[in-house]
PDB file of C-alpha atoms in Angstrom:
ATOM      1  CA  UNK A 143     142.037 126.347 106.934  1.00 50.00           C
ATOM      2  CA  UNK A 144     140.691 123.581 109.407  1.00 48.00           C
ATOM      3  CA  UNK A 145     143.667 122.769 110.500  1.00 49.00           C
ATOM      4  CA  UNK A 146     144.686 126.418 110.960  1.00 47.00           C
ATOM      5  CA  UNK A 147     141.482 127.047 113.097  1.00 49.00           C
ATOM      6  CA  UNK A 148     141.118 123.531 114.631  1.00 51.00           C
ATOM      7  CA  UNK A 149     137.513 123.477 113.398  1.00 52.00           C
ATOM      8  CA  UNK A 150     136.888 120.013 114.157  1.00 53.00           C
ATOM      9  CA  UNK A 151     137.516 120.483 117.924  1.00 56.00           C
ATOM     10  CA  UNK A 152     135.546 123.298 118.083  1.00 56.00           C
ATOM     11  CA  UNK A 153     133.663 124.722 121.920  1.00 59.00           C
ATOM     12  CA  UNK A 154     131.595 127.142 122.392  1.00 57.00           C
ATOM     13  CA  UNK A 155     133.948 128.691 124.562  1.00 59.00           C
ATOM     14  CA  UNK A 156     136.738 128.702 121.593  1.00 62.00           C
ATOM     15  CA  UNK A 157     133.708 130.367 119.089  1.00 61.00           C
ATOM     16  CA  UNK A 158     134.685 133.628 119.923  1.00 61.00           C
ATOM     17  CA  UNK A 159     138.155 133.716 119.394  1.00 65.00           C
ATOM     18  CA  UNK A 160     137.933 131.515 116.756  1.00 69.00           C
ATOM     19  CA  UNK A 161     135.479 134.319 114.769  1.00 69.00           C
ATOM     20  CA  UNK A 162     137.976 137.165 115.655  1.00 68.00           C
ATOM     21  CA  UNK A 163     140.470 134.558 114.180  1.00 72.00           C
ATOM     22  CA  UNK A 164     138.375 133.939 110.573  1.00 73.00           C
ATOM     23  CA  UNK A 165     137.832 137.734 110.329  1.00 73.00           C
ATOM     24  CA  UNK A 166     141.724 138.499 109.677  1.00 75.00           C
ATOM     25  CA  UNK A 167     141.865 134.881 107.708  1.00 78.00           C
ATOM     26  CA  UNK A 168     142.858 135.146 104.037  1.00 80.00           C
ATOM     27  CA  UNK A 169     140.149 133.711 101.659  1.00 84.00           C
ATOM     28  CA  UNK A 170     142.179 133.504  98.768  1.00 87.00           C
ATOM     29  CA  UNK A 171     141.515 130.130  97.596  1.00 89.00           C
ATOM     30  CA  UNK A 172     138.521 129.176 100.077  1.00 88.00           C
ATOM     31  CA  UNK A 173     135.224 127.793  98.267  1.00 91.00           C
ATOM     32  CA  UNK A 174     132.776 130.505  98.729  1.00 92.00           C
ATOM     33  CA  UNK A 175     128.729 130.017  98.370  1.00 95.00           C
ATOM     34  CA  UNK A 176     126.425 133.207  97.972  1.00 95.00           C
ATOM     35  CA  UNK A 177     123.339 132.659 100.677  1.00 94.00           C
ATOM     36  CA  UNK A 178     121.732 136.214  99.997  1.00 94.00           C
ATOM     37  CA  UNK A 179     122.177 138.942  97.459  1.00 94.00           C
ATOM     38  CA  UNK A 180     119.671 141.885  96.308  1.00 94.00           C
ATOM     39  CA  UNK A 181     120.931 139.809  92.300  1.00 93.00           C
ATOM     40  CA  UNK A 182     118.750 137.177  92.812  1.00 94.00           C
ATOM     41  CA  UNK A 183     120.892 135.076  89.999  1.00 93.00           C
ATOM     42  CA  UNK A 184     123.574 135.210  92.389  1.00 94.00           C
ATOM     43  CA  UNK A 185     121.989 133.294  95.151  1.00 95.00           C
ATOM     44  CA  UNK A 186     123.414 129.731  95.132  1.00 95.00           C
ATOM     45  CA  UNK A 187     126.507 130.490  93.028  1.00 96.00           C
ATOM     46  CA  UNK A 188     129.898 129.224  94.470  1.00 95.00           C
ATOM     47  CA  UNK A 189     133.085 129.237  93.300  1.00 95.00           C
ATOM     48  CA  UNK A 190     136.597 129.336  94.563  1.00 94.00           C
ATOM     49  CA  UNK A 191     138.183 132.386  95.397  1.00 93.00           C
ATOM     50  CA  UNK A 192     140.693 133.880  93.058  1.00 95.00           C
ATOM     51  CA  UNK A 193     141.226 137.513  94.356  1.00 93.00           C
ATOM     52  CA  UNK A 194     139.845 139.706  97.341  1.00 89.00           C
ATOM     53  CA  UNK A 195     139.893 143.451  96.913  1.00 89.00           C
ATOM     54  CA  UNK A 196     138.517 145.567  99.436  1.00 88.00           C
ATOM     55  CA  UNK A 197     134.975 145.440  97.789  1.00 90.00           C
ATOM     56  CA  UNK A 198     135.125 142.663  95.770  1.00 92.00           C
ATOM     57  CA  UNK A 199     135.568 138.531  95.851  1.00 93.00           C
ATOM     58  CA  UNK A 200     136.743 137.559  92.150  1.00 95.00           C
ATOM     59  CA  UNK A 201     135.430 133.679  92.163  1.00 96.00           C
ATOM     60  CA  UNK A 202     135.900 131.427  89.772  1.00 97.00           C
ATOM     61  CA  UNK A 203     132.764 129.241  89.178  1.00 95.00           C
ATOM     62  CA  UNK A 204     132.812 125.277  88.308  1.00 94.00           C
ATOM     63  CA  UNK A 205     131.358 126.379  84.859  1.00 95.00           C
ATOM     64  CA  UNK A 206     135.104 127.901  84.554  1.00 95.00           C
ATOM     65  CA  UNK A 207     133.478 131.440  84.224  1.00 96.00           C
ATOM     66  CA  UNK A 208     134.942 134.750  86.586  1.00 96.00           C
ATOM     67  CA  UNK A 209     131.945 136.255  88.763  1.00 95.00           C
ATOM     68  CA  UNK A 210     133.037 139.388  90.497  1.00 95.00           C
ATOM     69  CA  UNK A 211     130.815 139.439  93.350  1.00 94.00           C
ATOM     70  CA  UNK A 212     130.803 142.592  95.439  1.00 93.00           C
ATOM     71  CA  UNK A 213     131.084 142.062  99.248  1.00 89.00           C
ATOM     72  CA  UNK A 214     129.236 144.712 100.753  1.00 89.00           C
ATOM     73  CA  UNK A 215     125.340 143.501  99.279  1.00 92.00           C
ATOM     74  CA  UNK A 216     125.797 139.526  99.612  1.00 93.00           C
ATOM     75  CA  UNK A 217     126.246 137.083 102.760  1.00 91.00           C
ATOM     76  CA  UNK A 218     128.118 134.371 102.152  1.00 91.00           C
ATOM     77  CA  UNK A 219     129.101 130.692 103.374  1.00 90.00           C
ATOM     78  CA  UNK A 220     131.882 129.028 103.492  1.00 86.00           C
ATOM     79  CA  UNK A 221     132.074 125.136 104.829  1.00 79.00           C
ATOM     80  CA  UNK A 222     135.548 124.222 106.270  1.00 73.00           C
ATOM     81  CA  UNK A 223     135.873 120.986 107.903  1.00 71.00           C
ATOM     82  CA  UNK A 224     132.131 120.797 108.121  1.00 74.00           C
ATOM     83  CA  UNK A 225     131.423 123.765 110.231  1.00 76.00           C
ATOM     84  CA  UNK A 226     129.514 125.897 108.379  1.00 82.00           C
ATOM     85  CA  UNK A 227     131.001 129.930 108.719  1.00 82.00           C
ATOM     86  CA  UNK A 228     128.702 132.813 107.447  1.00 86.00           C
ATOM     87  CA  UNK A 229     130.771 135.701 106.380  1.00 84.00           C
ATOM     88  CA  UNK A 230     128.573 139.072 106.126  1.00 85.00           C
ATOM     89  CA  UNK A 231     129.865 141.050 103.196  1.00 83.00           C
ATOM     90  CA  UNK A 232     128.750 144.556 104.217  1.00 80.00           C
ATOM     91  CA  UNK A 233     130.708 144.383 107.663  1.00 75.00           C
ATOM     92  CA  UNK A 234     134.315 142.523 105.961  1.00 77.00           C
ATOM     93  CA  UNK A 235     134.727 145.638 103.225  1.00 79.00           C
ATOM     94  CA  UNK A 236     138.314 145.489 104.010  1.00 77.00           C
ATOM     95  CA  UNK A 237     141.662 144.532 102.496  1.00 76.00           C
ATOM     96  CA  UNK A 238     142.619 141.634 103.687  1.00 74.00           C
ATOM     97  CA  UNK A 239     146.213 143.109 104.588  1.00 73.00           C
ATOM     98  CA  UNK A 240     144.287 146.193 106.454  1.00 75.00           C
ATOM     99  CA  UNK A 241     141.879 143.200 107.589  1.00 69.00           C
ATOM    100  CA  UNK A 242     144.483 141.422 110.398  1.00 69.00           C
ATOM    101  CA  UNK A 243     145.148 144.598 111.883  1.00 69.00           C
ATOM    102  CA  UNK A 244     141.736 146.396 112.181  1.00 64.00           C
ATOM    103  CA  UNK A 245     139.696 145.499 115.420  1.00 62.00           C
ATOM    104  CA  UNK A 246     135.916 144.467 114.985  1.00 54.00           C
ATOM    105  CA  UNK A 247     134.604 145.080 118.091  1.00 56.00           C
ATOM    106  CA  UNK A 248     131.443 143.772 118.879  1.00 54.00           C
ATOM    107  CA  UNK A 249     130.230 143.426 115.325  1.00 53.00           C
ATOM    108  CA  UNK A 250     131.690 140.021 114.248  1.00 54.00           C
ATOM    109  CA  UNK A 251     131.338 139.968 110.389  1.00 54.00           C
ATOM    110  CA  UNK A 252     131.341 135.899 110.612  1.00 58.00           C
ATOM    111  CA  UNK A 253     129.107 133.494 112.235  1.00 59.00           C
ATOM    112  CA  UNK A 254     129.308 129.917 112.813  1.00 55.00           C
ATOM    113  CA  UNK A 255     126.533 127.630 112.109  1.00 56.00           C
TER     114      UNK A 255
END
């Protein structure tokens, strides 16, 4: 994904194109980390990403166990190239085929840190 995005490059005058870019990115396979959930023993899992439904991230964890881990209650990170991206479940309840060709608009589900 870094090189995809040219993270490692990155200006703040790039930062918004490069969120509208990592809203329609696939995350199939990214290394996801859970910052906030209402499931408190969900904070701090990660895990990589095995499947994306609409409401759901299916991750497996490094204890080799499946956590389905529903999008639309949890904020989550994901570190590519060392830039930190924050990716707000409740706003990325999409598909991620229906994802590339829906327009945010001024919410941007993803921040960088």
């Amino acid at each position: 994904m870094e090189q995809t995005f040219n993270l490692s490059g990155m200006t703040p005058a790039r930062v918004a194109v490069t969120q509208d870019d990592l809203t329609k990115a696939d995350y199939h396979g990214a290394l996801l980390k859970v910052m906030e959930s209402p499931n408190a023993s969900l904070i701090g899992l990660e895990g990589i990403v095995v499947r994306e439904t609409r409401n759901m991230f299916h991750v497996i964890t490094r204890q080799d166990k499946l956590k389905i881990l529903q999008k639309s209650v949890c904020i989550f990170m994901c570190t590519c190239g060392g830039t930190k991206i924050k990716i707000f479940g409740n706003n990325f309840c999409a598909r991620p085929a229906d994802r590339i060709k829906k327009k945010m608009g001024k919410r941007l589900p993803i921040r960088m840190l």
